Short mmCIF file of C-alpha atoms in Angstrom, two decimals:
data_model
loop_
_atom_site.label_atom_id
_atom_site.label_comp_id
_atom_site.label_asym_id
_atom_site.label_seq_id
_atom_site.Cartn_x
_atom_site.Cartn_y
_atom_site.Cartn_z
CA UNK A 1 -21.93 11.02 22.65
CA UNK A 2 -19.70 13.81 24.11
CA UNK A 3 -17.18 15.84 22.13
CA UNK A 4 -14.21 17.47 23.31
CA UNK A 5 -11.01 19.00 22.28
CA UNK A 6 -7.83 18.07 23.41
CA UNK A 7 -3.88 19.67 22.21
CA UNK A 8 -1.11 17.53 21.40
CA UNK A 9 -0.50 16.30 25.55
CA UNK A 10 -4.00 15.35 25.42
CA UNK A 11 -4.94 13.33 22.37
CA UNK A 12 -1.60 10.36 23.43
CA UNK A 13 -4.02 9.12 25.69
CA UNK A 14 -6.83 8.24 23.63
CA UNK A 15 -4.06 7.09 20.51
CA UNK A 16 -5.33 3.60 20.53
CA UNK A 17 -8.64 4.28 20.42
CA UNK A 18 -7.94 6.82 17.62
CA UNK A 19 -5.95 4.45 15.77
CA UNK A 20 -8.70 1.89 15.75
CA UNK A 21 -11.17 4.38 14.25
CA UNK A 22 -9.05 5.71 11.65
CA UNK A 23 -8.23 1.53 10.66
CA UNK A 24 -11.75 0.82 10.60
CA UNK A 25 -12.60 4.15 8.51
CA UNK A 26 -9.55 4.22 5.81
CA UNK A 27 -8.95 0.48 5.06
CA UNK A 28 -12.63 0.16 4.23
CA UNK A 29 -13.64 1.95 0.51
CA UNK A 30 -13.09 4.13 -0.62
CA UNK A 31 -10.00 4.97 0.97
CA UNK A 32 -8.89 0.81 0.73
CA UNK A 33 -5.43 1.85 2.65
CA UNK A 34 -3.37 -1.04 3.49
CA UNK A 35 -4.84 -2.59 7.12
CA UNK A 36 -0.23 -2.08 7.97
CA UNK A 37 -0.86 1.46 6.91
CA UNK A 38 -2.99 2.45 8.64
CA UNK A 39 -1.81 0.90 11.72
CA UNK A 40 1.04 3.45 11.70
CA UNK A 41 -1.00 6.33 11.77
CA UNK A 42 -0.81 6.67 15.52
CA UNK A 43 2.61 6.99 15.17
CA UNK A 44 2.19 9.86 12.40
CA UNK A 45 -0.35 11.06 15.30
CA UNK A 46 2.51 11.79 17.51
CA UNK A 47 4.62 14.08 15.20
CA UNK A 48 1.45 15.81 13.88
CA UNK A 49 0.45 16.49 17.97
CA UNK A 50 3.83 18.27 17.78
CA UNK A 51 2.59 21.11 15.51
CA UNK A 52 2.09 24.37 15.87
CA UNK A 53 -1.52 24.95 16.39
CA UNK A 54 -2.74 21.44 16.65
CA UNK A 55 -5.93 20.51 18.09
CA UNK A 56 -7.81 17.31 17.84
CA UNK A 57 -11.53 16.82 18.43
CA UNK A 58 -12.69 13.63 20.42
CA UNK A 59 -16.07 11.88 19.97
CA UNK A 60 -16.39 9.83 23.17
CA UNK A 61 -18.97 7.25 23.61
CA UNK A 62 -20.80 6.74 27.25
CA UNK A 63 -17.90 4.04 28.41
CA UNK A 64 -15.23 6.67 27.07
CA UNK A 65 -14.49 5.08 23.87
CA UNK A 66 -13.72 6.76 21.05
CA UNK A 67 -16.27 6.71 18.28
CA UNK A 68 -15.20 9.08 15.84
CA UNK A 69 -12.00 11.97 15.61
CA UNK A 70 -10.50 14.80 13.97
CA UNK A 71 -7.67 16.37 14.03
CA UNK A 72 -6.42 19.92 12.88
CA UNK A 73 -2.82 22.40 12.91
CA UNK A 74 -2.29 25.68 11.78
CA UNK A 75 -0.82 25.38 8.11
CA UNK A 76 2.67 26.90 7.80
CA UNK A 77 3.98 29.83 5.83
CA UNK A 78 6.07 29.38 3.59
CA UNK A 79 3.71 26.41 2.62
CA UNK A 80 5.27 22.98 2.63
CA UNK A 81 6.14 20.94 -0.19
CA UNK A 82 5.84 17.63 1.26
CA UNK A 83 3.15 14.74 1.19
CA UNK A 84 -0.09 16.60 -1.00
CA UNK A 85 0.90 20.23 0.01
CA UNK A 86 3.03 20.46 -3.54
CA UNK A 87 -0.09 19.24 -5.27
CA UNK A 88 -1.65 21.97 -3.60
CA UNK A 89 0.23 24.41 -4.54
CA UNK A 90 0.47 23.92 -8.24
CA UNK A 91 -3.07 23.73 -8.22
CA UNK A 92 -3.98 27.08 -6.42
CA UNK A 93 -0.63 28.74 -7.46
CA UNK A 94 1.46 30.72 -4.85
CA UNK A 95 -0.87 33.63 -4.82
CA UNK A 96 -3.85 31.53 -3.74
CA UNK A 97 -1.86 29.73 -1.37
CA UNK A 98 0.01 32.21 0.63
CA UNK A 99 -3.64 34.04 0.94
CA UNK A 100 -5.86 31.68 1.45
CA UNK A 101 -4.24 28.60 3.57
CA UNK A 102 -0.62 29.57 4.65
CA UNK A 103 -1.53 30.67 8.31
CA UNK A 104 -5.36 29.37 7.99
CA UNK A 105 -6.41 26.11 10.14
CA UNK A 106 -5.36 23.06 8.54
CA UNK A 107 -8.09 20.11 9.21
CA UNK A 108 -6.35 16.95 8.50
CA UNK A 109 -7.75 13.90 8.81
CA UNK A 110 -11.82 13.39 10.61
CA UNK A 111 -13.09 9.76 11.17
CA UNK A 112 -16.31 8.41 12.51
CA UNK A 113 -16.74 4.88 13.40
CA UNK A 114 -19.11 3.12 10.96
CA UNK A 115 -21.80 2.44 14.07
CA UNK A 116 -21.33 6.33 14.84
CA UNK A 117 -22.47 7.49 11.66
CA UNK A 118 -25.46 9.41 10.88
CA UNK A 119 -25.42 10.65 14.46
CA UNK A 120 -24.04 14.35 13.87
CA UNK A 121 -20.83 13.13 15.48
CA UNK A 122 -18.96 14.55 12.33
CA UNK A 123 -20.66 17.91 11.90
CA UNK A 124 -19.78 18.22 15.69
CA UNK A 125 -16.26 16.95 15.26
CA UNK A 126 -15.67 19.36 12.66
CA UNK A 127 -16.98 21.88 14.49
CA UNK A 128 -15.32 21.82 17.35
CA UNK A 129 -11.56 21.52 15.25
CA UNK A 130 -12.46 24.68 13.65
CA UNK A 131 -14.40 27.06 15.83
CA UNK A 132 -11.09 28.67 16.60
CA UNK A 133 -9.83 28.57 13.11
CA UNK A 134 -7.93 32.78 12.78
CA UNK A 135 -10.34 34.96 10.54
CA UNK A 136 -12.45 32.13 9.67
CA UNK A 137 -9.90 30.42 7.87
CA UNK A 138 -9.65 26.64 7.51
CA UNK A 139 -9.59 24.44 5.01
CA UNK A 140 -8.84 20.99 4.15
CA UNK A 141 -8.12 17.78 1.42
CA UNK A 142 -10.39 15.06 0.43
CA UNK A 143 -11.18 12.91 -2.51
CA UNK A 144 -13.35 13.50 -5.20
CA UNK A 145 -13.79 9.49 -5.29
CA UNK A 146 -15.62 9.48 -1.78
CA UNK A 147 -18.77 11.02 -2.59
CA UNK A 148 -20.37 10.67 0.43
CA UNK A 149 -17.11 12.59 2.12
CA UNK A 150 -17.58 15.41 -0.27
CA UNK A 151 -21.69 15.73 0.23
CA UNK A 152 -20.92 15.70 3.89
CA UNK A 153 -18.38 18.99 3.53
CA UNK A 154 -21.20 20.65 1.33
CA UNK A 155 -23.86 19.94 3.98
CA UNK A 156 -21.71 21.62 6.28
CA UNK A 157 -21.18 24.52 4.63
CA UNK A 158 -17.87 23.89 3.31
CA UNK A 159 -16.56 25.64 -0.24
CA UNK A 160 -15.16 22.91 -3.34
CA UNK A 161 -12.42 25.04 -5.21
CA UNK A 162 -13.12 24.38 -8.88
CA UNK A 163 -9.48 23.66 -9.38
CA UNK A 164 -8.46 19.84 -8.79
CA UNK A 165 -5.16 18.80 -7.38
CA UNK A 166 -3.07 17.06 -9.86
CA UNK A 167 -2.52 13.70 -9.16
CA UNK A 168 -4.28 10.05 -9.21
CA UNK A 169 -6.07 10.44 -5.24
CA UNK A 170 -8.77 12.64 -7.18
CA UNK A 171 -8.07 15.53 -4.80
CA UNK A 172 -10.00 18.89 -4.06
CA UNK A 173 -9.55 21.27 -1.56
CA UNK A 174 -12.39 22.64 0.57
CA UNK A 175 -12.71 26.22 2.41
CA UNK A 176 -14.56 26.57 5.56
CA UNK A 177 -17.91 28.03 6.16
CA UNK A 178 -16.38 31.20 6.97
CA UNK A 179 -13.05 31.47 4.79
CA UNK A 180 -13.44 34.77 3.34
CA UNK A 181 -12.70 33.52 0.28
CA UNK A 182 -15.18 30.80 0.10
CA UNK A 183 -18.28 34.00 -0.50
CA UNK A 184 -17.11 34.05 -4.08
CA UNK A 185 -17.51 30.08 -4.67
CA UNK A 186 -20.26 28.01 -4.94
CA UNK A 187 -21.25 25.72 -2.06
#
């Protein structure tokens, strides 16, 4: 397996590939998105390569397919309201938010094939969308419901902020390794 990072130019070319990972990853549980869904995230792909800051980490088998991605933007300030972001923000509160993600690396979705699992391609996916994350500071959403998602992030290193997102996705945010606000939380 290789890993590499691409920007937004770079990650069109492997969009079908990346599209067929993040099917076979998010219509299975416990995600369960609709198969039409989630055929539509390549085209979400191509706005989100239009962000500031965006990266996107390839895992590339040895015929150059893609086994597993992730993808990552620097969050803006003032912090969105759209799609979870309010959630967010009514969790955390303004404070929280302006200081700890407004500005900070944003890692948005990461997907590894079901035959690439248990291979370090994640740990090396999510490594590679947040070694240049400003100050240390990254962070990202996932769902309490997908257990094995969540033990993965601790594993890593990742901080679980004790306050949930409201809402019925069961979300939590995570800080990075190296967040400096992630010292003061348990791992």
């Amino acid at each position: 397996m290789q890993v590499r990072t691409v920007g937004g130019e770079g990650v069109r070319a492997y969009a079908d590939g990346i599209g067929r990972v993040y099917a076979e990853v998010f219509t299975a549980p416990p995600w369960n998105e609709d198969p039409a869904a989630a055929g539509q995230y390549t085209e979400r792909l191509a706005t989100d390569a239009e962000r500031p800051g965006f990266t996107a980490g390839l895992a590339l088998g040895a015929d150059g397919t893609v086994t597993g991605f992730a993808t990552a933007w620097t969050t803006p300030a003032p912090f969105p309201a759209d799609r979870s972001y309010g959630h967010v923000a009514r969790a955390l509160g303004p404070g929280r938010v302006r200081e700890w993600l407004s500005g900070a690396l944003e890692v948005d979705e990461l997907a590894v094939a079901p035959a690439a699992r248990g291979t370090g391609t994640g740990a090396a996916l999510l490594a590679a969308v947040t070694r240049e994350a400003p100050d240390g500071r990254c962070w990202l959403l996932t769902s309490v419901h997908a257990a094995s998602t969540v033990r993965f992030y601790r594993r890593a290193g990742w901080h679980q902020l004790p306050a949930p997102v409201p809402g019925k996705a069961g979300l939590v945010v995570f800080l990075g390794p190296r967040h400096p606000a992630g010292a003061s939380l348990p791992r």
